[in-house]
Amino acid sequence: MKEILNKIALEAKASIRAVGKKNFILFGIAYFIISVLITLSYIVPVDINYQIGDPARETIVSEYTFSYYDKAELKNILNYIEVSKPYYYKPVAFHQQGFQNSLKEFLTVMAIERNEDFQIRVKAEGYVFSMTVWQYIQNNRFLLTKYQDRFDFVYRAIVRNFWIVDRLPDTEIKNSIIIETLEGISNITLKDIHTAPLEKEAILPVVNSIYPKMNPLFREAMAEIMVNLLLPTAVIDLEKRNAIIEKELEKNKLKKVIREGEVIIMKGDILTPEILSKMIGYHDFKDNIAGKRVILYLIFSFMLSVLIVYVFLKLDGDAFNIRRNVWIAIIFFIMANLSYYMAYVTRNYFAIPIFLLIPVILSAINLPVLLRNPRLSVFLLLMFDMFYIFYPSFHIVAFLNLLVITLSVAFSHRLLRYRTDFFFQGLLFGFIEFIFVLFAYYDRYSNITGYDLGLSILFAFGNSFTCAIVSLGVVIPLFEKVFNIPTRFRLLELSNPSTSPLLKKLKFEAPGTYNHSMLLGDLMEEAADQLGIDPLMAKVGGYYHDIGKMDNPNYFIENQDLKNPHEDLKPTISVSVIKAHVREGVEIAQKYGLPGEIIDFIREHHGTTMISYFYHQAAGLYGDQNINQEDYEYPGPLPHNKYTALLQIVDTVEATTRAYAQNNDRFSTNTIHEIIDDSIKKRMDEGQFANCDLTMREFDLVKQSIFKNLSSYYHRRIEYLKKKDKNGD
């Protein structure tokens, strides 16, 4: 596994170096936009600001199967349990020791010699006394320091008589509280409970009962001192009570279930407490799962995006190198995800299956036409479909609908031979949508009405035909214009001499070149069909490859009658005129806005071949050593694909065959065979096909196709020569 990942990483680095970073950056930007759409789909603001009795402002259909608790019902159960359950307190450990420490500290303060120091210390410690008692303590403080045992005795009497708690709960206590001691659980009634800090009135009766004959001021002083020293003997244990309440609540609460596809409320229905509880439960569930799902989906969507780029490169690296193909893929990538997001946002406004809100048909029709690569288009569409999984509106029927439409592209794209065929493809996709409408209602909508079904069928066919019309009238013409794409329909227009102003001009200004180009286009079409490449593209490339000859048509042999203007020119001048037709052809093509693929035919069809006639003429005049061979070669570049390589072969063979047929009485089918073999071998030896990927088997197919068609074309010439030889014998 590690070796495979390393291999992929190395290939990715090599691809980045070969293609450049810009295309990868474009895909990175596209992924960022899509990740935002995925995230937004899980945080779409939901209006649940409803009151019981309000009409619903939208239809809400559950996208999940989940359980929830009715919050209103839970609140009632919780209130009942809270009222019925007592409050728990736990004793304070080492309370007596704490009291004795506080008492000793107080008596130490009482024993301070100087009265001024004593008063300062009392204030610093925070002791509080009434005026009468404070006067008594100041006069008798040394006496009081000797009564430690009496204070202890009073303390023990107090803790025997009642509990001192830190606080009472905010809610009303019915009868008692529970205190857990080492001896067990005790129910303590309210009359045996006092809250810290104690009131003097709670302690004074205890002191009076123990020391009834003592000085009343002494008893009051002892009571107030105890008030200052006593701390709670028990503190409230809310954790224990809450745990008991929670346990009891778990036993009594009941889960309710909402199924995927269940209508929670229809638009206009009046809200009841039960429906409002369902709505709250539904939105709470969505909020709980949103965060986790978004993070997980963003990770998987990133991996899928990387896979798209990787397989794009593997399936057709040449297509990836063309910037417009990357732009087209990215635009439809974003459009697909935007449609998933918008379908989710608007799903409750239409009582139809959600896949009818996703215009996948628009991508299915246009992508194969614009990329001109059905296999790559199907792969990209499948990857786009996979992104639907990451949206909260995902449903298996809708997902299968996307997949079936995408897979149907593998054969339905062949229907699009003419612009009127869009309607037949729309009908096919409409039928697929109709079948899935029936599946969707069977699977999710048990209470379907005739109106809903009729509306969905209308959407199924209407969506399909609308996408076909928009594709035909807007999308394809717009993309053809903006990106200068040689779609089949654009190529059909370019291949028609009656609609192409450039072919009309070529026919009028250079009729010989026009006839040569028409023949070449036909030969190219047949040979391309044998190679499995686009015959129409090859045909149009053949038609336009020599348009540069229009500026000086008489300097090219196919346009000459009797006078050859090269007879009056030096070889160096003649060769510059001949070579210029490539550059001038490119300029004319750009002026007329021909697609880049057609311009490649013009630029590459001669490669770097030598213009032999004028080279040998110059060598005869000046000597081989006095001329530069490169001056008599076309500037290139070499053919970089099968189309332009095929054109070079066909152009060379046709020109040579035409020359032989006009000037040689021994012309025959064997001659054509020899010309084809010699021409291809010569170009291979020159390295003209070094940059294209033609195989030896494909060369054989090309030879067979050219031979078949040229033999048929020159059939009358060959038959005439045979009869002439026979009569001569």
XYZ file of C-alpha atoms in Angstrom:
729
model
C 0.000 0.000 0.000
C 2.804 2.365 0.937
C 4.560 1.695 -2.373
C 1.337 2.459 -4.286
C 0.869 5.762 -2.427
C 4.501 6.711 -3.074
C 4.071 5.916 -6.750
C 0.930 8.058 -6.944
C 2.724 10.902 -5.151
C 5.641 10.755 -7.600
C 3.273 10.693 -10.561
C 1.376 13.655 -9.111
C 4.609 15.665 -8.751
C 5.606 14.795 -12.301
C 2.171 15.818 -13.553
C 2.380 19.171 -11.787
C 5.767 19.821 -13.379
C 4.496 18.770 -16.806
C 1.149 20.560 -16.766
C 1.960 23.494 -14.556
C 0.409 24.663 -11.335
C -2.367 26.832 -12.759
C -4.773 23.989 -13.539
C -4.265 22.499 -10.083
C -4.833 25.903 -8.498
C -8.104 26.195 -10.433
C -9.273 22.853 -9.057
C -8.187 23.981 -5.590
C -10.339 27.103 -5.863
C -13.251 24.983 -7.103
C -12.906 22.647 -4.113
C -12.894 25.617 -1.730
C -16.191 26.862 -3.215
C -17.698 23.388 -2.977
C -16.545 22.914 0.621
C -18.310 26.184 1.474
C -21.513 24.903 -0.167
C -21.318 21.608 1.739
C -20.770 23.458 5.020
C -23.588 25.926 4.360
C -26.003 23.096 3.614
C -25.619 21.948 7.219
C -25.967 25.381 8.781
C -28.881 26.722 6.767
C -30.800 28.961 9.187
C -34.077 27.305 10.154
C -37.102 29.319 11.164
C -38.593 27.635 14.232
C -39.813 30.853 15.803
C -43.322 29.473 15.946
C -46.097 29.695 18.523
C -48.767 27.084 19.050
C -51.701 28.033 16.839
C -49.526 29.661 14.131
C -49.825 28.438 10.525
C -46.692 26.714 9.185
C -44.719 28.899 6.776
C -43.174 25.932 4.947
C -43.515 22.192 4.493
C -41.012 20.206 6.547
C -40.163 16.649 5.513
C -37.704 14.632 7.596
C -34.477 13.727 5.814
C -33.491 11.184 8.466
C -34.850 8.388 10.587
C -34.170 9.273 14.221
C -35.595 9.190 17.728
C -36.228 12.155 19.964
C -37.771 13.115 23.276
C -40.792 15.356 23.483
C -39.379 18.323 25.397
C -42.743 19.471 26.731
C -43.510 15.968 27.941
C -40.036 15.678 29.476
C -40.536 18.945 31.306
C -43.784 17.723 32.844
C -42.190 14.441 33.920
C -39.219 16.285 35.355
C -41.428 18.655 37.321
C -43.327 15.730 38.800
C -40.124 13.907 39.795
C -38.552 17.036 41.290
C -41.593 17.665 43.462
C -41.725 14.070 44.624
C -38.046 13.602 45.419
C -36.532 14.893 48.721
C -33.369 16.959 49.085
C -30.226 15.197 50.270
C -27.638 16.566 52.694
C -24.354 15.129 53.872
C -22.822 15.712 57.339
C -19.747 17.911 57.593
C -16.778 15.763 58.610
C -14.911 16.761 61.843
C -17.423 19.446 62.618
C -16.854 19.235 66.383
C -13.094 19.586 65.974
C -13.650 22.597 63.795
C -15.880 24.177 66.423
C -13.326 23.582 69.163
C -10.582 25.170 67.071
C -12.766 28.213 66.474
C -13.600 28.392 70.205
C -9.952 28.262 71.222
C -9.126 31.017 68.783
C -11.969 33.147 70.162
C -10.911 32.600 73.786
C -7.364 33.540 72.829
C -8.657 36.844 71.513
C -10.653 37.344 74.728
C -7.479 36.944 76.793
C -5.643 39.888 75.181
C -4.377 42.221 77.933
C -4.955 45.675 76.516
C -8.631 46.460 75.851
C -7.776 48.547 72.768
C -5.932 45.639 71.205
C -8.823 43.332 72.074
C -11.360 45.578 70.339
C -9.210 45.844 67.224
C -8.804 42.040 67.077
C -12.551 41.404 67.473
C -13.335 43.694 64.540
C -10.568 42.098 62.461
C -11.972 38.582 63.058
C -15.459 39.740 62.055
C -17.252 38.843 65.278
C -20.627 40.613 65.621
C -22.438 41.282 68.914
C -25.343 43.346 70.121
C -24.505 46.508 72.049
C -25.588 45.081 75.398
C -23.740 41.823 74.979
C -20.647 43.611 73.652
C -20.541 45.746 76.775
C -20.937 42.650 78.914
C -18.132 40.804 77.092
C -15.733 43.705 77.482
C -16.373 43.829 81.235
C -16.233 40.043 81.774
C -14.000 38.712 79.015
C -11.381 37.273 81.289
C -14.097 35.405 83.168
C -15.533 34.037 79.939
C -12.164 32.555 78.962
C -12.536 30.101 81.836
C -15.843 28.703 80.495
C -14.523 26.588 77.603
C -16.184 23.437 78.971
C -19.516 25.215 79.240
C -19.310 26.273 75.578
C -18.516 22.659 74.624
C -21.473 21.447 76.610
C -23.799 23.921 74.889
C -22.386 22.879 71.447
C -23.168 19.203 72.128
C -26.678 20.128 73.240
C -27.269 22.156 70.086
C -26.141 19.419 67.662
C -28.329 16.944 69.540
C -31.378 19.182 69.237
C -31.237 20.175 65.500
C -29.174 20.211 62.291
C -27.495 23.322 60.961
C -27.527 23.293 57.110
C -25.634 25.536 54.722
C -28.786 26.472 52.817
C -32.259 25.432 51.961
C -33.204 24.840 48.281
C -34.956 27.520 46.281
C -38.002 25.321 45.834
C -40.370 24.640 48.693
C -39.620 21.581 50.841
C -42.704 19.549 51.603
C -41.934 17.820 54.914
C -38.345 16.770 55.448
C -34.849 16.377 54.127
C -32.632 13.295 54.064
C -29.239 13.208 55.734
C -26.974 10.210 55.259
C -24.795 9.474 58.289
C -22.630 6.536 59.239
C -25.582 5.127 61.119
C -27.772 5.307 58.015
C -30.293 7.504 56.293
C -32.292 9.911 58.454
C -35.424 11.826 57.530
C -35.150 15.184 59.259
C -38.297 17.244 59.648
C -38.323 20.950 58.987
C -38.674 21.832 62.689
C -35.300 20.167 63.354
C -33.458 22.190 60.706
C -31.861 25.606 60.978
C -29.907 27.508 58.340
C -26.439 28.937 58.938
C -25.720 31.531 60.205
C -27.973 30.718 63.143
C -30.307 33.209 64.756
C -29.733 33.940 68.465
C -33.359 32.981 69.095
C -32.569 29.408 67.960
C -29.680 28.984 70.463
C -30.924 30.967 73.462
C -33.607 28.404 74.474
C -30.910 25.705 74.580
C -28.640 27.855 76.765
C -31.530 28.811 79.048
C -32.474 25.169 79.484
C -28.921 24.236 80.500
C -28.148 27.256 82.678
C -31.514 28.549 83.875
C -30.083 30.208 87.023
C -27.180 32.009 85.370
C -27.112 35.748 84.795
C -29.416 36.520 81.821
C -26.705 38.689 80.260
C -24.276 35.789 80.548
C -26.743 33.508 78.776
C -27.286 36.045 75.991
C -23.524 36.534 75.627
C -23.003 32.765 75.393
C -25.749 32.508 72.764
C -24.283 35.302 70.615
C -20.783 33.826 70.934
C -22.155 30.478 69.700
C -23.830 32.261 66.771
C -20.422 33.613 65.733
C -18.660 30.261 66.125
C -21.111 27.647 64.829
C -20.806 26.445 61.225
C -23.162 24.131 59.226
C -23.259 20.526 60.409
C -24.647 19.356 57.020
C -24.380 20.666 53.460
C -26.797 20.143 50.587
C -25.890 17.327 48.152
C -27.391 18.441 44.851
C -25.300 15.991 42.808
C -26.905 13.048 44.555
C -30.399 14.446 44.151
C -29.810 15.275 40.470
C -28.444 11.787 39.856
C -31.531 10.253 41.438
C -33.815 12.536 39.425
C -31.910 11.761 36.209
C -32.162 8.038 36.860
C -35.864 8.308 37.521
C -36.291 10.439 34.400
C -34.501 7.846 32.277
C -36.924 5.201 33.549
C -39.993 7.243 32.735
C -39.196 9.126 29.514
C -40.225 7.596 26.198
C -38.481 8.030 22.849
C -40.504 8.951 19.837
C -39.429 8.068 16.276
C -39.614 10.105 13.076
C -39.009 8.199 9.836
C -37.110 9.459 6.818
C -39.568 11.042 4.408
C -42.206 11.600 7.091
C -44.031 14.889 6.684
C -43.638 16.745 9.972
C -45.916 19.585 8.914
C -47.401 20.857 5.684
C -47.287 24.500 4.742
C -50.359 26.271 6.131
C -51.159 23.633 8.789
C -51.818 24.938 12.290
C -49.150 24.148 14.876
C -50.135 21.916 17.760
C -47.966 21.171 20.823
C -47.184 17.726 19.363
C -46.097 19.108 15.980
C -44.023 21.844 17.595
C -42.285 19.188 19.679
C -41.540 17.219 16.495
C -40.092 20.306 14.818
C -37.858 21.064 17.786
C -36.707 17.436 17.970
C -35.963 17.394 14.236
C -33.903 20.571 14.264
C -32.062 19.546 17.448
C -31.091 16.264 15.790
C -29.818 18.078 12.700
C -27.774 20.461 14.836
C -26.223 17.558 16.762
C -25.023 15.696 13.689
C -24.084 18.713 11.573
C -20.618 19.427 13.007
C -19.360 15.840 12.907
C -20.725 15.212 9.432
C -19.328 18.399 7.941
C -15.784 17.623 9.086
C -16.018 14.037 7.852
C -17.569 15.035 4.537
C -15.004 17.765 3.903
C -12.224 15.202 4.355
C -13.851 12.718 1.965
C -14.807 15.409 -0.550
C -11.189 16.599 -0.618
C -9.994 13.046 -1.299
C -12.589 12.704 -4.057
C -11.473 16.012 -5.598
C -7.875 14.802 -5.664
C -9.071 11.577 -7.312
C -10.903 13.578 -9.985
C -7.753 15.482 -10.914
C -5.608 12.332 -10.843
C -7.928 10.282 -13.077
C -8.506 13.291 -15.361
C -4.764 13.292 -15.996
C -4.673 9.525 -16.455
C -7.651 9.321 -18.803
C -6.629 12.206 -21.031
C -3.524 14.154 -20.123
C -3.736 16.110 -23.381
C -7.255 17.274 -22.486
C -6.031 18.352 -19.053
C -3.334 20.439 -20.724
C -5.998 22.426 -22.556
C -6.980 25.186 -20.159
C -10.516 25.510 -21.502
C -11.237 21.840 -20.688
C -10.204 22.460 -17.091
C -12.439 25.535 -16.963
C -15.379 23.591 -18.390
C -14.905 20.726 -15.921
C -14.664 23.169 -13.014
C -17.727 25.171 -14.096
C -19.874 22.052 -14.294
C -18.309 20.738 -11.072
C -19.401 23.877 -9.222
C -22.783 23.914 -11.010
C -23.498 20.352 -9.882
C -22.732 21.144 -6.251
C -24.611 24.435 -6.398
C -27.656 22.556 -7.711
C -27.391 20.066 -4.814
C -27.269 22.959 -2.367
C -30.162 24.862 -3.966
C -32.259 21.695 -4.204
C -31.768 21.198 -0.472
C -32.615 24.809 0.373
C -35.761 24.878 -1.782
C -36.882 21.279 -1.229
C -39.860 22.189 0.969
C -41.325 24.650 -1.506
C -42.202 21.893 -3.984
C -44.168 18.724 -3.298
C -41.982 16.707 -5.682
C -39.041 14.289 -5.300
C -35.859 16.229 -4.695
C -33.956 14.842 -7.695
C -36.332 16.773 -9.959
C -34.814 19.947 -8.503
C -31.294 18.886 -9.538
C -30.614 19.773 -13.205
C -28.113 16.950 -13.716
C -29.491 16.572 -17.256
C -27.933 19.919 -18.148
C -24.484 18.539 -17.335
C -25.247 15.163 -18.918
C -26.153 16.806 -22.241
C -23.467 19.466 -22.392
C -20.312 17.993 -20.888
C -19.729 15.309 -23.587
C -20.408 17.890 -26.300
C -18.060 20.513 -24.860
C -15.227 18.182 -23.794
C -15.558 16.057 -26.942
C -14.519 13.033 -24.901
C -17.437 10.788 -23.822
C -15.331 8.517 -21.606
C -13.833 11.431 -19.691
C -17.251 13.112 -19.497
C -18.897 10.027 -18.001
C -16.125 9.742 -15.419
C -16.431 13.408 -14.419
C -20.225 13.148 -14.211
C -19.913 10.071 -11.973
C -17.546 11.969 -9.692
C -19.921 14.930 -9.594
C -22.735 12.524 -8.663
C -20.665 11.193 -5.767
C -20.595 14.661 -4.216
C -24.362 14.446 -3.726
C -23.627 11.994 -0.894
C -22.155 14.860 1.143
C -25.378 16.916 1.215
C -28.094 16.478 3.866
C -30.781 15.905 1.228
C -29.095 12.667 0.088
C -31.514 9.864 -0.679
C -30.759 6.582 -2.394
C -33.486 6.954 -5.046
C -32.257 10.443 -5.977
C -28.662 9.190 -6.051
C -29.577 6.265 -8.316
C -31.393 8.712 -10.575
C -28.173 10.727 -10.976
C -26.149 7.583 -11.674
C -28.548 6.184 -14.288
C -28.695 9.497 -16.166
C -24.893 9.713 -16.077
C -24.391 6.141 -17.296
C -26.932 6.668 -20.068
C -24.600 9.368 -21.422
C -22.251 6.549 -22.487
C -24.584 5.792 -25.402
C -27.035 8.727 -25.539
C -24.297 11.172 -26.618
C -24.242 9.331 -29.928
C -27.756 10.601 -30.564
C -26.446 14.158 -30.812
C -25.393 14.280 -34.436
C -27.510 17.295 -35.320
C -28.968 20.097 -33.213
C -32.520 18.726 -33.532
C -31.353 15.538 -31.790
C -31.315 17.389 -28.472
C -35.062 16.879 -28.242
C -34.716 13.104 -28.608
C -32.118 13.059 -25.834
C -34.450 15.201 -23.713
C -37.213 12.652 -24.280
C -34.908 9.822 -23.171
C -33.895 11.623 -19.980
C -37.523 12.580 -19.333
C -38.511 8.925 -19.466
C -35.743 8.042 -16.987
C -36.935 10.814 -14.647
C -40.518 9.522 -14.973
C -39.488 5.990 -13.923
C -37.692 7.367 -10.870
C -40.678 9.515 -9.946
C -42.695 6.303 -9.605
C -39.930 4.716 -7.514
C -39.682 7.776 -5.286
C -43.389 7.892 -4.508
C -43.510 4.177 -3.875
C -40.542 4.425 -1.525
C -41.331 7.583 0.458
C -44.764 9.022 -0.116
C -47.583 6.822 1.082
C -50.222 9.603 1.024
C -49.613 10.648 -2.584
C -52.334 12.572 -4.364
C -53.074 12.633 -8.066
C -52.106 16.301 -8.169
C -48.671 15.601 -6.641
C -47.985 12.743 -9.045
C -49.123 14.786 -12.030
C -46.941 17.715 -10.946
C -43.923 15.424 -10.585
C -44.427 13.876 -14.031
C -44.745 17.366 -15.475
C -41.476 18.325 -13.775
C -39.793 15.114 -15.035
C -40.454 15.786 -18.722
C -40.467 19.567 -18.397
C -37.082 19.539 -16.669
C -35.624 17.295 -19.376
C -36.933 19.304 -22.318
C -36.038 22.600 -20.656
C -32.464 21.390 -20.157
C -32.337 20.281 -23.807
C -33.623 23.661 -25.028
C -31.304 25.625 -22.744
C -28.382 23.459 -23.869
C -29.171 23.956 -27.534
C -30.007 27.636 -27.399
C -27.828 28.995 -24.595
C -25.178 26.763 -23.029
C -23.497 25.248 -26.087
C -23.511 28.430 -28.219
C -22.234 30.421 -25.219
C -19.410 27.980 -24.462
C -18.585 27.635 -28.174
C -18.210 31.398 -28.374
C -16.418 32.030 -25.072
C -14.002 29.080 -25.238
C -13.891 28.681 -29.044
C -14.768 24.981 -28.788
C -14.944 22.823 -31.934
C -18.132 20.993 -30.959
C -19.678 18.636 -33.460
C -22.213 21.287 -34.375
C -19.547 23.929 -34.878
C -17.572 21.487 -37.025
C -20.662 20.716 -39.125
C -21.059 24.428 -39.789
C -17.367 24.762 -40.667
C -17.492 21.747 -42.981
C -20.374 23.118 -45.035
C -19.044 25.258 -47.939
C -22.428 26.980 -48.266
C -22.317 28.307 -44.654
C -18.569 28.828 -44.234
C -17.387 32.200 -45.571
C -13.780 31.021 -45.426
C -14.401 27.964 -47.620
C -16.363 30.145 -50.044
C -13.409 32.512 -50.264
C -10.969 29.595 -50.721
C -13.122 28.157 -53.520
C -13.235 31.493 -55.318
C -9.621 32.622 -54.857
C -7.785 29.261 -54.965
C -10.000 26.676 -56.671
C -7.187 24.153 -57.077
C -6.347 24.324 -53.396
C -10.061 24.086 -52.595
C -10.447 20.866 -54.620
C -7.279 19.458 -53.043
C -8.603 20.333 -49.570
C -12.011 18.765 -50.249
C -10.361 15.520 -51.360
C -8.000 15.638 -48.405
C -10.909 16.167 -46.030
C -12.680 13.083 -47.375
C -9.525 10.976 -47.093
C -8.956 12.249 -43.566
C -12.521 11.405 -42.541
C -12.212 7.793 -43.669
C -8.774 7.270 -42.143
C -9.779 8.899 -38.833
C -12.743 6.554 -38.596
C -10.350 3.614 -38.883
C -8.160 5.045 -36.107
C -11.102 5.593 -33.775
C -10.649 9.367 -33.602
C -13.227 12.013 -34.522
C -13.791 11.772 -38.306
C -15.531 15.146 -38.474
C -12.637 16.910 -36.760
C -10.206 15.261 -39.186
C -12.374 16.214 -42.154
C -12.605 19.886 -41.156
C -8.860 19.964 -40.467
C -8.300 18.719 -43.998
C -10.626 21.366 -45.429
C -8.834 24.280 -43.780
C -5.197 23.173 -43.652
C -4.136 25.148 -46.754
C -6.178 28.355 -46.388
C -2.882 30.262 -46.231
C -2.505 29.733 -49.975
C -5.329 32.168 -50.687
C -3.045 35.207 -50.530
C -0.761 33.929 -53.319
C -2.662 31.079 -54.968
C -0.749 31.131 -58.261
C 2.493 30.205 -56.521
C 1.093 26.751 -55.746
C 0.999 24.125 -58.445
C -2.615 23.058 -57.997
C -3.737 26.596 -58.907
C -1.416 27.090 -61.904
C -2.537 26.862 -65.520
C 0.364 27.399 -67.938
C 2.580 30.022 -66.364
C 4.616 29.066 -63.260
C 5.689 32.287 -61.448
C 8.522 30.450 -59.697
C 10.375 30.270 -63.018
C 11.155 33.967 -62.634
C 12.186 33.764 -58.965
C 15.271 32.685 -57.108
C 14.875 29.465 -55.079
C 15.303 31.433 -51.851
C 12.371 33.706 -52.765
C 10.221 30.806 -53.923
C 10.807 28.792 -50.782
C 9.925 31.777 -48.564
C 6.602 32.158 -50.447
C 5.838 28.451 -50.055
C 6.745 28.415 -46.360
C 4.709 31.567 -45.705
C 1.409 29.831 -46.454
C 1.604 28.119 -43.046
C 2.076 31.361 -41.120
C -0.492 33.189 -43.247
C -2.943 30.314 -42.811
C -2.645 30.587 -39.025
C -3.225 34.342 -39.189
C -6.312 33.912 -41.389
C -7.676 31.207 -39.102
C -7.225 33.416 -36.062
C -8.855 36.331 -37.856
C -11.904 34.197 -38.644
C -11.995 32.763 -35.116
C -11.333 29.117 -35.988
C -10.865 26.800 -32.996
C -7.340 26.077 -31.784
C -7.625 22.433 -32.830
C -8.200 23.477 -36.461
C -5.307 25.946 -36.284
C -3.087 23.040 -35.150
C -3.814 21.312 -38.477
C -2.598 24.400 -40.323
C 0.480 24.927 -38.162
C 1.667 21.305 -37.988
C 0.666 19.607 -41.232
C 4.105 20.111 -42.813
C 6.079 19.592 -39.612
C 9.735 20.317 -40.349
C 9.772 18.616 -43.734
C 12.008 19.839 -46.520
C 10.703 21.669 -49.594
C 12.748 19.352 -51.818
C 12.123 20.881 -55.232
C 13.577 24.280 -54.370
C 16.322 22.789 -52.208
C 17.614 20.725 -55.109
C 17.190 23.691 -57.446
C 19.279 25.852 -55.110
C 21.870 23.108 -54.701
C 22.198 22.901 -58.467
C 22.691 26.632 -58.720
C 24.885 27.330 -55.700
C 26.222 23.960 -54.602
C 25.284 21.960 -51.484
C 28.041 23.516 -49.416
C 26.806 27.031 -50.085
C 23.194 26.666 -48.883
C 21.688 26.106 -45.458
C 19.360 23.107 -45.461
C 17.232 24.549 -42.651
C 16.296 27.474 -44.863
C 14.447 25.015 -47.075
C 12.528 23.313 -44.265
C 9.156 24.244 -42.806
C 9.504 25.791 -39.338
C 7.253 23.221 -37.667
C 6.253 22.327 -35.041
C 6.071 18.563 -35.474
C 2.629 16.955 -35.377
C 1.684 16.480 -31.698
C -1.372 14.240 -32.065
C -2.893 11.648 -34.363
C -4.967 14.203 -36.236
C -2.124 16.392 -37.479
C 0.150 13.382 -38.054
C -2.586 11.819 -40.185
C -2.965 15.052 -42.135
C 0.763 15.145 -42.908
C 0.622 11.586 -44.223
C -2.529 12.108 -46.295
C -1.322 15.475 -47.659
C 2.014 14.033 -48.730
C 0.493 10.916 -50.291
C -2.278 12.791 -52.114
C 0.093 15.408 -53.576
C 2.589 12.768 -54.701
C -0.145 10.554 -56.146
C -1.669 13.497 -58.011
C 1.727 14.361 -59.517
C 2.322 10.753 -60.605
C -1.156 10.426 -62.038
C -0.718 13.555 -64.157
C 2.805 12.896 -65.448
C 3.318 9.141 -65.558
C 1.734 6.761 -68.045
C 2.672 3.759 -65.895
C 0.392 4.853 -63.029
C -1.428 1.930 -61.301
C -2.718 0.713 -57.967
C 0.760 -0.621 -57.264
C 2.046 2.900 -57.737
C -0.370 4.122 -55.061
C 0.815 1.346 -52.737
C 4.437 2.311 -53.254
C 3.755 6.015 -52.782
C 1.951 5.377 -49.500
C 4.693 3.080 -48.153
C 7.537 5.347 -49.271
C 5.889 8.523 -47.952
C 5.197 7.118 -44.500
C 8.643 5.524 -44.225
C 10.321 8.749 -45.262
C 8.407 10.810 -42.686
C 9.150 8.247 -39.982
C 12.862 8.322 -40.828
C 12.793 12.110 -40.583
C 11.290 11.860 -37.087
C 8.134 13.744 -38.048
C 5.961 11.509 -35.802
C 8.164 11.653 -32.714
C 5.621 13.698 -30.736
C 2.491 11.699 -31.503
C 1.450 8.247 -30.356
C 0.641 6.433 -33.590
C 1.381 2.699 -33.394
C 2.554 0.439 -36.225
C -0.883 -1.159 -36.376
C -2.436 2.286 -36.750
C -0.004 3.112 -39.552
C -1.200 -0.056 -41.315
C -4.827 1.021 -40.876
C -3.990 4.434 -42.324
C -2.263 2.834 -45.310
C -5.262 0.595 -46.016
C -7.744 3.461 -45.773
C -5.753 5.822 -48.012
C -5.126 3.101 -50.571
C -8.785 2.138 -50.692
C -10.002 5.690 -51.211
C -7.268 6.882 -53.591
C -7.669 3.743 -55.700
C -11.363 4.512 -55.954
C -10.697 8.180 -56.740
C -8.162 7.434 -59.496
C -10.104 4.419 -60.789
C -10.951 6.064 -64.118
C -7.353 7.189 -64.680
C -6.045 3.664 -64.026
C -8.673 2.095 -66.319
C -7.809 4.603 -69.055
C -4.089 3.744 -68.880
C -4.869 0.018 -68.995
C -6.960 0.473 -72.143
C -4.248 2.644 -73.672
C -1.593 -0.018 -73.026
C -3.877 -2.697 -74.449
C -4.542 -0.716 -77.647
C -0.862 0.070 -77.952
C -0.023 -3.636 -77.802
